[in-house]
Tab-separated table of N, CA and C in Angstrom:
chain	number	residue	atom	x	y	z
A	1	UNK	N	57.381	97.520	85.802
A	1	UNK	CA	56.380	97.173	86.997
A	1	UNK	C	54.484	98.345	87.178
A	2	UNK	N	53.645	98.047	87.700
A	2	UNK	CA	52.878	98.930	87.948
A	2	UNK	C	51.757	97.784	89.054
A	3	UNK	N	51.871	98.664	89.634
A	3	UNK	CA	51.492	98.043	91.294
A	3	UNK	C	50.309	98.752	91.651
A	4	UNK	N	48.422	98.787	91.145
A	4	UNK	CA	47.713	99.069	92.002
A	4	UNK	C	46.945	99.387	93.657
A	5	UNK	N	46.227	100.224	93.569
A	5	UNK	CA	46.275	100.216	95.346
A	5	UNK	C	44.994	99.310	95.241
A	6	UNK	N	44.311	98.745	96.249
A	6	UNK	CA	43.171	97.970	96.107
A	6	UNK	C	41.696	98.661	95.919
A	7	UNK	N	41.138	98.396	95.074
A	7	UNK	CA	39.971	98.648	94.480
A	7	UNK	C	38.769	97.945	95.234
A	8	UNK	N	37.814	98.748	95.230
A	8	UNK	CA	36.494	97.975	95.499
A	8	UNK	C	35.216	98.700	94.753
A	9	UNK	N	34.282	97.601	94.103
A	9	UNK	CA	33.737	98.392	93.301
A	9	UNK	C	32.777	98.963	94.211
A	10	UNK	N	31.781	100.050	94.226
A	10	UNK	CA	31.143	100.759	94.960
A	10	UNK	C	29.960	100.053	94.736
A	11	UNK	N	29.427	99.170	94.248
A	11	UNK	CA	28.205	97.933	94.576
A	11	UNK	C	28.446	97.128	95.350
A	12	UNK	N	29.551	96.768	95.596
A	12	UNK	CA	30.223	95.496	96.341
A	12	UNK	C	31.096	95.541	97.392
A	13	UNK	N	31.196	96.620	98.202
A	13	UNK	CA	32.163	97.014	99.223
A	13	UNK	C	32.546	95.703	100.130
A	14	UNK	N	31.895	95.214	99.954
A	14	UNK	CA	32.686	93.711	100.998
A	14	UNK	C	33.719	92.768	99.841
A	15	UNK	N	34.253	93.252	98.621
A	15	UNK	CA	35.456	92.536	98.458
A	15	UNK	C	35.898	93.591	97.546
A	16	UNK	N	37.775	93.612	97.554
A	16	UNK	CA	38.481	94.225	97.295
A	16	UNK	C	39.640	93.687	96.009
A	17	UNK	N	39.963	94.291	95.264
A	17	UNK	CA	40.962	93.594	94.580
A	17	UNK	C	42.852	94.212	94.279
A	18	UNK	N	43.766	93.343	94.013
A	18	UNK	CA	44.887	94.563	93.748
A	18	UNK	C	45.426	93.931	92.884
A	19	UNK	N	46.265	94.710	91.941
A	19	UNK	CA	46.706	93.974	90.346
A	19	UNK	C	48.394	94.317	90.510
A	20	UNK	N	49.080	93.575	89.967
A	20	UNK	CA	50.382	93.667	89.618
A	20	UNK	C	51.090	93.451	88.333
A	21	UNK	N	51.359	94.110	87.417
A	21	UNK	CA	51.103	93.787	86.372
A	21	UNK	C	53.078	94.189	85.583
A	22	UNK	N	53.691	93.317	85.500
A	22	UNK	CA	54.706	93.007	85.102
A	22	UNK	C	54.691	93.263	83.418
A	23	UNK	N	55.630	94.251	83.544
A	23	UNK	CA	55.962	94.506	81.612
A	23	UNK	C	57.335	94.283	81.551
A	24	UNK	N	57.055	92.762	80.761
A	24	UNK	CA	58.649	91.786	81.049
A	24	UNK	C	58.852	92.379	79.365
A	25	UNK	N	58.477	92.967	78.014
A	25	UNK	CA	58.976	93.196	76.840
A	25	UNK	C	58.744	94.582	76.473
A	26	UNK	N	59.199	95.097	75.188
A	26	UNK	CA	58.697	96.111	74.561
A	26	UNK	C	57.696	96.181	73.490
A	27	UNK	N	57.440	94.379	73.381
A	27	UNK	CA	56.929	94.122	72.140
A	27	UNK	C	55.340	93.763	72.974
A	28	UNK	N	54.624	93.925	71.977
A	28	UNK	CA	53.102	94.190	72.683
A	28	UNK	C	52.856	92.138	72.140
A	29	UNK	N	53.334	91.328	72.977
A	29	UNK	CA	52.790	89.755	72.812
A	29	UNK	C	52.191	89.944	74.539
A	30	UNK	N	51.856	88.233	74.327
A	30	UNK	CA	51.424	87.258	75.172
A	30	UNK	C	52.172	87.023	76.387
A	31	UNK	N	53.480	86.865	75.819
A	31	UNK	CA	54.882	86.569	76.744
A	31	UNK	C	54.935	88.055	77.472
A	32	UNK	N	55.193	89.155	76.904
A	32	UNK	CA	55.652	89.652	77.695
A	32	UNK	C	55.282	91.134	78.481
A	33	UNK	N	53.827	89.944	79.233
A	33	UNK	CA	52.900	90.690	80.153
A	33	UNK	C	52.316	89.514	80.792
A	34	UNK	N	53.000	90.080	82.560
A	34	UNK	CA	52.283	88.821	83.183
A	34	UNK	C	51.343	89.449	84.108
A	35	UNK	N	50.109	89.299	84.438
A	35	UNK	CA	49.193	90.177	85.470
A	35	UNK	C	48.977	89.155	86.481
A	36	UNK	N	49.181	89.329	88.111
A	36	UNK	CA	48.823	89.045	89.110
A	36	UNK	C	47.766	89.591	89.883
A	37	UNK	N	46.872	88.785	90.097
A	37	UNK	CA	45.770	89.767	90.586
A	37	UNK	C	45.730	89.030	92.208
A	38	UNK	N	44.979	90.253	93.238
A	38	UNK	CA	44.440	89.213	94.267
A	38	UNK	C	43.060	89.604	94.490
A	39	UNK	N	42.476	89.048	95.650
A	39	UNK	CA	41.510	89.673	95.905
A	39	UNK	C	41.137	89.257	97.330
A	40	UNK	N	40.245	89.960	98.080
A	40	UNK	CA	40.297	89.626	99.401
A	40	UNK	C	38.832	90.357	99.889
A	41	UNK	N	38.257	89.466	100.261
A	41	UNK	CA	36.900	89.333	100.687
A	41	UNK	C	36.551	89.882	102.520
A	42	UNK	N	35.906	91.145	102.756
A	42	UNK	CA	35.608	91.777	104.493
A	42	UNK	C	34.814	90.218	105.303
A	43	UNK	N	35.634	89.738	106.272
A	43	UNK	CA	34.611	88.990	106.565
A	43	UNK	C	33.338	89.312	107.790
A	44	UNK	N	32.600	88.725	108.890
A	44	UNK	CA	31.869	89.118	109.373
A	44	UNK	C	32.517	89.741	110.100
A	45	UNK	N	33.973	89.752	111.004
A	45	UNK	CA	34.868	90.698	111.881
A	45	UNK	C	35.358	91.698	111.668
A	46	UNK	N	34.401	92.503	109.998
A	46	UNK	CA	35.238	93.040	109.896
A	46	UNK	C	36.713	93.528	108.940
A	47	UNK	N	37.628	92.416	109.197
A	47	UNK	CA	39.027	91.918	108.301
A	47	UNK	C	38.676	91.111	107.342
A	48	UNK	N	39.760	91.818	106.568
A	48	UNK	CA	39.863	90.984	105.216
A	48	UNK	C	40.532	90.228	105.295
A	49	UNK	N	40.134	89.363	104.218
A	49	UNK	CA	41.034	87.767	104.228
A	49	UNK	C	41.117	87.513	102.689
A	50	UNK	N	42.182	86.917	102.105
A	50	UNK	CA	42.444	86.817	100.996
A	50	UNK	C	41.443	85.797	100.716
A	51	UNK	N	40.877	85.740	99.375
A	51	UNK	CA	40.350	84.915	98.776
A	51	UNK	C	40.562	84.130	97.018
A	52	UNK	N	40.525	83.191	96.523
A	52	UNK	CA	41.029	82.555	95.740
A	52	UNK	C	40.348	83.807	94.192
A	53	UNK	N	40.721	83.546	93.198
A	53	UNK	CA	40.490	84.263	92.146
A	53	UNK	C	40.564	83.572	91.011
A	54	UNK	N	39.684	83.221	90.068
A	54	UNK	CA	39.864	82.182	88.606
A	54	UNK	C	41.123	82.916	88.410
A	55	UNK	N	42.218	81.985	87.450
A	55	UNK	CA	43.270	82.223	86.943
A	55	UNK	C	43.080	82.763	85.653
A	56	UNK	N	41.983	82.629	85.168
A	56	UNK	CA	41.766	82.538	83.904
A	56	UNK	C	41.492	84.325	83.647
A	57	UNK	N	40.577	84.979	85.160
A	57	UNK	CA	40.676	86.380	85.486
A	57	UNK	C	42.342	87.165	85.051
A	58	UNK	N	43.154	86.337	85.484
A	58	UNK	CA	44.415	87.237	84.466
A	58	UNK	C	44.827	87.021	83.713
A	59	UNK	N	44.520	86.125	82.974
A	59	UNK	CA	44.618	85.692	81.511
A	59	UNK	C	44.037	86.833	81.011
A	60	UNK	N	42.465	87.210	81.474
A	60	UNK	CA	41.497	87.941	80.831
A	60	UNK	C	41.727	89.614	80.682
A	61	UNK	N	42.721	89.902	82.180
A	61	UNK	CA	43.060	91.244	82.183
A	61	UNK	C	44.153	91.332	81.192
A	62	UNK	N	44.959	90.625	81.177
A	62	UNK	CA	46.221	90.737	80.164
A	62	UNK	C	45.946	90.989	79.246
A	63	UNK	N	44.997	89.720	78.225
A	63	UNK	CA	44.605	90.613	77.136
A	63	UNK	C	43.690	91.718	76.970
A	64	UNK	N	43.086	92.056	77.684
A	64	UNK	CA	42.442	93.366	77.783
A	64	UNK	C	43.101	94.593	77.340
A	65	UNK	N	44.831	94.264	78.450
A	65	UNK	CA	46.259	95.494	78.065
A	65	UNK	C	46.719	95.307	77.292
A	66	UNK	N	46.748	94.120	76.193
A	66	UNK	CA	47.342	94.090	74.746
A	66	UNK	C	46.676	94.631	74.178
A	67	UNK	N	45.222	94.752	73.869
A	67	UNK	CA	44.546	95.070	73.227
A	67	UNK	C	44.175	96.771	73.240
A	68	UNK	N	44.412	96.722	74.168
A	68	UNK	CA	44.176	98.316	74.264
A	68	UNK	C	45.240	99.326	74.285
A	69	UNK	N	46.233	98.021	74.426
A	69	UNK	CA	47.764	98.882	73.874
A	69	UNK	C	48.263	99.168	72.283
A	70	UNK	N	47.790	98.013	71.781
A	70	UNK	CA	47.367	97.533	70.448
A	70	UNK	C	46.445	99.191	69.794
A	71	UNK	N	46.037	99.178	70.260
A	71	UNK	CA	44.913	100.400	69.555
A	71	UNK	C	45.433	101.488	70.369
A	72	UNK	N	46.203	101.721	71.213
A	72	UNK	CA	46.824	102.939	71.549
A	72	UNK	C	47.733	103.455	70.179
A	73	UNK	N	48.699	102.074	69.860
A	73	UNK	CA	49.807	101.858	69.055
A	73	UNK	C	49.202	102.694	67.607
A	74	UNK	N	47.843	101.820	67.236
A	74	UNK	CA	47.586	101.912	65.420
A	74	UNK	C	47.442	103.406	65.702
A	75	UNK	N	46.761	104.253	66.546
A	75	UNK	CA	46.615	105.343	66.855
A	75	UNK	C	47.283	106.579	66.992
A	76	UNK	N	48.508	105.875	66.765
A	76	UNK	CA	49.587	106.468	67.222
A	76	UNK	C	50.091	107.782	68.579
A	77	UNK	N	48.987	107.272	69.752
A	77	UNK	CA	49.608	107.414	70.868
A	77	UNK	C	50.574	106.520	71.476
A	78	UNK	N	50.903	105.589	70.962
A	78	UNK	CA	51.773	104.505	71.998
A	78	UNK	C	52.810	104.356	71.544
């Protein structure tokens, strides 16, 4: 289990993201990883409010993680 802290892009400080990555298997397979993202947007009153995020974004992040893990394994670092 990996849980990130809130991240804001320095160019867009009115929104932030948090990721939770569930590693379900040691094999580098799509069903061995699950990513859940949260997005919040700062309202006019300065309070953070949950905002919708496209499901495809979570899938894209899962694929990016698996791709990088495979690269590390091929290079002997994983």
